[in-house]
Tab-separated table of N, CA, C and O in Angstrom:
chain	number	residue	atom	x	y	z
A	1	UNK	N	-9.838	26.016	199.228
A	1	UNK	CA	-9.755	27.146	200.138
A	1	UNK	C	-9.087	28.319	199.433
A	1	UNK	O	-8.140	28.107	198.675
A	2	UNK	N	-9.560	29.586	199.661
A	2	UNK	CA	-9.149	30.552	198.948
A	2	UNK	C	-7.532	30.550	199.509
A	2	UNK	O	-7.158	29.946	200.515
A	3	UNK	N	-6.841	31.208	198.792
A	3	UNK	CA	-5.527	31.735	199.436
A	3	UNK	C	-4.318	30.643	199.411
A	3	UNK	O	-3.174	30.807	199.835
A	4	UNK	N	-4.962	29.309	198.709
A	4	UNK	CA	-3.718	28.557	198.401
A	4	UNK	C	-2.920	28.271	197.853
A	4	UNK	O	-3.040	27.838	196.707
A	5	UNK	N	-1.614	28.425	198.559
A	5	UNK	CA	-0.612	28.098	197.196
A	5	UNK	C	-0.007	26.689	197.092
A	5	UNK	O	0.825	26.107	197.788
A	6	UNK	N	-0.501	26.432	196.305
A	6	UNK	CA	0.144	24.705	196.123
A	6	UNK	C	1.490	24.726	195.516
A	6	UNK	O	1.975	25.600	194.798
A	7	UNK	N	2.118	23.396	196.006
A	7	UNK	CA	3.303	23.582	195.080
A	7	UNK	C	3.319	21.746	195.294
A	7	UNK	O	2.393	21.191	195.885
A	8	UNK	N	4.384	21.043	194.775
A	8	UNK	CA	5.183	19.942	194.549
A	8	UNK	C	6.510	19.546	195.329
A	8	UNK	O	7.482	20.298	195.408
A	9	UNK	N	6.457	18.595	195.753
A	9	UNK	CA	7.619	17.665	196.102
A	9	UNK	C	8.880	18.106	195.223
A	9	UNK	O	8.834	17.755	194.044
A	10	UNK	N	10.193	18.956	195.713
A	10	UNK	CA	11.142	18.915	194.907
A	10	UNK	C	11.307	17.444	194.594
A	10	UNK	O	11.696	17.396	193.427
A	11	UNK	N	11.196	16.226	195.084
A	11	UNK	CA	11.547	15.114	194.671
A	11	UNK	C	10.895	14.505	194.039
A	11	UNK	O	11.244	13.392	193.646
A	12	UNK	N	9.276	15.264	193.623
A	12	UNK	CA	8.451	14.386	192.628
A	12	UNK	C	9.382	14.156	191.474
A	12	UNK	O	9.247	12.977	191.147
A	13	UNK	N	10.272	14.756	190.704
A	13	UNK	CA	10.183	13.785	189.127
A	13	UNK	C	9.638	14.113	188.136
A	13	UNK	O	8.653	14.850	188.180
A	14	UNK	N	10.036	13.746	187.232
A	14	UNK	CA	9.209	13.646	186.226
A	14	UNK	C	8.483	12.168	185.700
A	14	UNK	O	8.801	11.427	184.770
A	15	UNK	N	7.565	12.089	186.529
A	15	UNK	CA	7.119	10.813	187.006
A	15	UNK	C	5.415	10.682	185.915
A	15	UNK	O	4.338	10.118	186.110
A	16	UNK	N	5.793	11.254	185.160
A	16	UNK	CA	4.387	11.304	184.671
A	16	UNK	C	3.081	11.968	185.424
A	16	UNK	O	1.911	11.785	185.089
A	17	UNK	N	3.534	12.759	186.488
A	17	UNK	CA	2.067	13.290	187.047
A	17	UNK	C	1.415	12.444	188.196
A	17	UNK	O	0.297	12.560	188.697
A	18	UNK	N	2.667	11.350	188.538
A	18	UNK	CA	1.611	10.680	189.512
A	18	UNK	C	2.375	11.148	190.918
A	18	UNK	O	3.122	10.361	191.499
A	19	UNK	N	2.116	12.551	191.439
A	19	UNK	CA	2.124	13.099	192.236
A	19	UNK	C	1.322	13.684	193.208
A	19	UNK	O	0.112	13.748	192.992
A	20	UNK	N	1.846	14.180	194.376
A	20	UNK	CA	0.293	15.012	195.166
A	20	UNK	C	0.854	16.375	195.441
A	20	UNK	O	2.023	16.570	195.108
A	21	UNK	N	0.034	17.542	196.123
A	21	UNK	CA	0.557	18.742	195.930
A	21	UNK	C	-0.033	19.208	197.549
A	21	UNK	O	-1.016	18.770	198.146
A	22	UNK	N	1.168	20.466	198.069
A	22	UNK	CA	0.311	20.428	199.029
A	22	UNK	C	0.279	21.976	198.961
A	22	UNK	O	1.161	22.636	198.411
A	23	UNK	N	-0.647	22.417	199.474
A	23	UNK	CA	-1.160	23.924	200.086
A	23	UNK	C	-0.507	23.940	201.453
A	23	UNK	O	-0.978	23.078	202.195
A	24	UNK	N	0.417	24.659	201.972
A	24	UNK	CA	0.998	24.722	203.786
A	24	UNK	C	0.906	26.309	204.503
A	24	UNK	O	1.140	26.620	205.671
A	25	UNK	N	0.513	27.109	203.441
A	25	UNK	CA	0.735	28.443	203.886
A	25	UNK	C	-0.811	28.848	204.302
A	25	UNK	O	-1.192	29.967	203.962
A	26	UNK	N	-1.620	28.078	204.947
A	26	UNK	CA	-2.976	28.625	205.294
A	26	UNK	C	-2.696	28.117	206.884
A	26	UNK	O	-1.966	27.202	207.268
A	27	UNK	N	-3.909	29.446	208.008
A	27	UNK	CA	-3.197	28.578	209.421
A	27	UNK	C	-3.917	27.443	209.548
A	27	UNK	O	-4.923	27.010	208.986
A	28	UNK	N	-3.138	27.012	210.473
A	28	UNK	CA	-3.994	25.655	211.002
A	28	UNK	C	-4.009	24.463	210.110
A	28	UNK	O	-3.847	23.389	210.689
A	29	UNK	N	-4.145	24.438	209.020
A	29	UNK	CA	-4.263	23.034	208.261
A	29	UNK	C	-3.015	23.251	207.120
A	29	UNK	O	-2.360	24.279	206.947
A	30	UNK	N	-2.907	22.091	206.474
A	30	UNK	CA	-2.276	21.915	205.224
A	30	UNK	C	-3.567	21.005	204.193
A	30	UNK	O	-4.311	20.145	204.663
A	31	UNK	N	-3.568	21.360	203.060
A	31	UNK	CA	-4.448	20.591	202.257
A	31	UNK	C	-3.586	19.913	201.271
A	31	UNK	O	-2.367	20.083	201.236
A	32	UNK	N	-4.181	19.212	200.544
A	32	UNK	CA	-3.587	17.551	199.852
A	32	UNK	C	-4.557	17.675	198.795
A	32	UNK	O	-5.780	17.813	198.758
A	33	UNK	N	-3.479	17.567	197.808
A	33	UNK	CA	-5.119	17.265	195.922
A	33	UNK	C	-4.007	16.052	195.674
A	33	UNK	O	-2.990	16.040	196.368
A	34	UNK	N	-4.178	15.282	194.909
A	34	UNK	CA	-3.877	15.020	193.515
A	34	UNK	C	-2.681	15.866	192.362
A	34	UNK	O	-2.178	16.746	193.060
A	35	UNK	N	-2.483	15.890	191.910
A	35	UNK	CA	-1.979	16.562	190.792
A	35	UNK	C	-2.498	16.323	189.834
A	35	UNK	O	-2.729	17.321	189.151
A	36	UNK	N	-2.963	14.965	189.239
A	36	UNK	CA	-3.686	15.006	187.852
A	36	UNK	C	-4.684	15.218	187.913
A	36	UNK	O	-5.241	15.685	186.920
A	37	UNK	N	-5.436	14.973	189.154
A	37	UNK	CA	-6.931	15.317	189.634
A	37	UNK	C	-7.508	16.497	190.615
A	37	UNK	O	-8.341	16.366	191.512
A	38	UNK	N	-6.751	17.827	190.140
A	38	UNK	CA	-7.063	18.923	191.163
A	38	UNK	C	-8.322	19.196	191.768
A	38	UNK	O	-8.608	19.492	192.928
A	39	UNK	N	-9.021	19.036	190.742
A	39	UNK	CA	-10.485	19.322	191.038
A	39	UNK	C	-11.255	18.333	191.705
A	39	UNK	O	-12.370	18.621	192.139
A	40	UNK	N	-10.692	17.007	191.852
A	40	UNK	CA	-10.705	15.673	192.891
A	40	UNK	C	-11.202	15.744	194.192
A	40	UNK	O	-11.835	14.788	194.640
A	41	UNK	N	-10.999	16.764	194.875
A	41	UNK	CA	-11.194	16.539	195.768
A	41	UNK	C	-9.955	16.859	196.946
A	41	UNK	O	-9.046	16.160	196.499
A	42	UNK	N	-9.540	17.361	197.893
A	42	UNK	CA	-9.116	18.047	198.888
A	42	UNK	C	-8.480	17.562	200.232
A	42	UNK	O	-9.553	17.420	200.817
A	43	UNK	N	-7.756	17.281	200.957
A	43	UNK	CA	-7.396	16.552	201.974
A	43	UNK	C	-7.562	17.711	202.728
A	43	UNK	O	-7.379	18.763	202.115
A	44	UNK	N	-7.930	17.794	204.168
A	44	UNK	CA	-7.499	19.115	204.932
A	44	UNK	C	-7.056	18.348	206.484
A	44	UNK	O	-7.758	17.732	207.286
A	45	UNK	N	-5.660	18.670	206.498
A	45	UNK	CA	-4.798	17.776	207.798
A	45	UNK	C	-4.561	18.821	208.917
A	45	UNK	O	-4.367	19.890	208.338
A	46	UNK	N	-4.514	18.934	209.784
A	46	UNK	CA	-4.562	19.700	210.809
A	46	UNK	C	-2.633	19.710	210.812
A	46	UNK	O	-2.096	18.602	210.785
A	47	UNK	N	-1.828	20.825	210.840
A	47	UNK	CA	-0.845	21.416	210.785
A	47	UNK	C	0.130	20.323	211.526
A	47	UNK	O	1.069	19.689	211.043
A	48	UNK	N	-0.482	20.309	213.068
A	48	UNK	CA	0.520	19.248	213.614
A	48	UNK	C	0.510	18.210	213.180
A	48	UNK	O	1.544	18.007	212.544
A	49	UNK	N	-0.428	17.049	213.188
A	49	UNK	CA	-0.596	16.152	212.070
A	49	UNK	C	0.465	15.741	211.021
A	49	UNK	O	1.182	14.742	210.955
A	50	UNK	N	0.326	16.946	210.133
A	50	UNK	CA	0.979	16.866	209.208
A	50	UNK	C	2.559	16.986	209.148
A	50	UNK	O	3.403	16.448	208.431
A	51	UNK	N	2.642	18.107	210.416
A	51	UNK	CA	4.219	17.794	210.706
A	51	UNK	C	4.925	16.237	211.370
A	51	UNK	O	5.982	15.644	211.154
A	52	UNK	N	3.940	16.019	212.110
A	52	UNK	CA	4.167	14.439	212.523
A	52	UNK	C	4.372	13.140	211.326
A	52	UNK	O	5.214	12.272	211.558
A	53	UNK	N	3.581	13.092	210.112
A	53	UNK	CA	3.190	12.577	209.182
A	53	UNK	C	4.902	12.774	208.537
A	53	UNK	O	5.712	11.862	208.370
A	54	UNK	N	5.079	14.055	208.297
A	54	UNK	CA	6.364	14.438	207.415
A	54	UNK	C	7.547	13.717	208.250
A	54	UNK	O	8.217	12.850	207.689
A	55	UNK	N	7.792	14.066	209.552
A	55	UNK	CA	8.889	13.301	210.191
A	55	UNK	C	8.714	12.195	210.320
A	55	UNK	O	9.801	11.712	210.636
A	56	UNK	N	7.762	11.224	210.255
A	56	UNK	CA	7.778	9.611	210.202
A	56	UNK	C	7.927	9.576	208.399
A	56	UNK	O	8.447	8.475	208.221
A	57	UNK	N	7.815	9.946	207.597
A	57	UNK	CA	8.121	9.888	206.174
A	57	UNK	C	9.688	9.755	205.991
A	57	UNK	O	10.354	8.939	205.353
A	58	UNK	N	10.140	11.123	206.976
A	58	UNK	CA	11.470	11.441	206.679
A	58	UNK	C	12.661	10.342	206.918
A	58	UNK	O	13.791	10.300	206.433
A	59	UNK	N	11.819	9.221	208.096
A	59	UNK	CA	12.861	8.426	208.630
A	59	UNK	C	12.604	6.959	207.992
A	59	UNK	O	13.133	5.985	208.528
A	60	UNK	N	11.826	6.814	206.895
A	60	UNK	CA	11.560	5.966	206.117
A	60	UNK	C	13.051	5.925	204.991
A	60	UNK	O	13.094	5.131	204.051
């Protein structure tokens, strides 16, 4: 999607790249790549979703 800015998990690491990246600043969705595989292919999560997703993560 045009207009995305991806960024990284401050807590990825230096993990060798086995990370994911997300795009959050578009409305309505957040998108999901890969990091070693950008061109991979795309997740597109619907905003609430994804905030739901993050707070069950958080309490892990």
């Amino acid at each position: 999607m045009t207009g995305a800015r991806w960024r990284k998990s401050t807590r990825s690491g230096n993990n060798g790249g086995a990370c994911v990246e997300v795009a959050d600043n578009l409305a309505g969705v957040v998108l999901v790549r890969d990091t070693k595989n950008r061109d991979g292919g795309t997740l597109t999560i619907a905003t609430e979703a994804w905030r739901t997703f993050v707070g069950f993560a958080k309490q892990s």
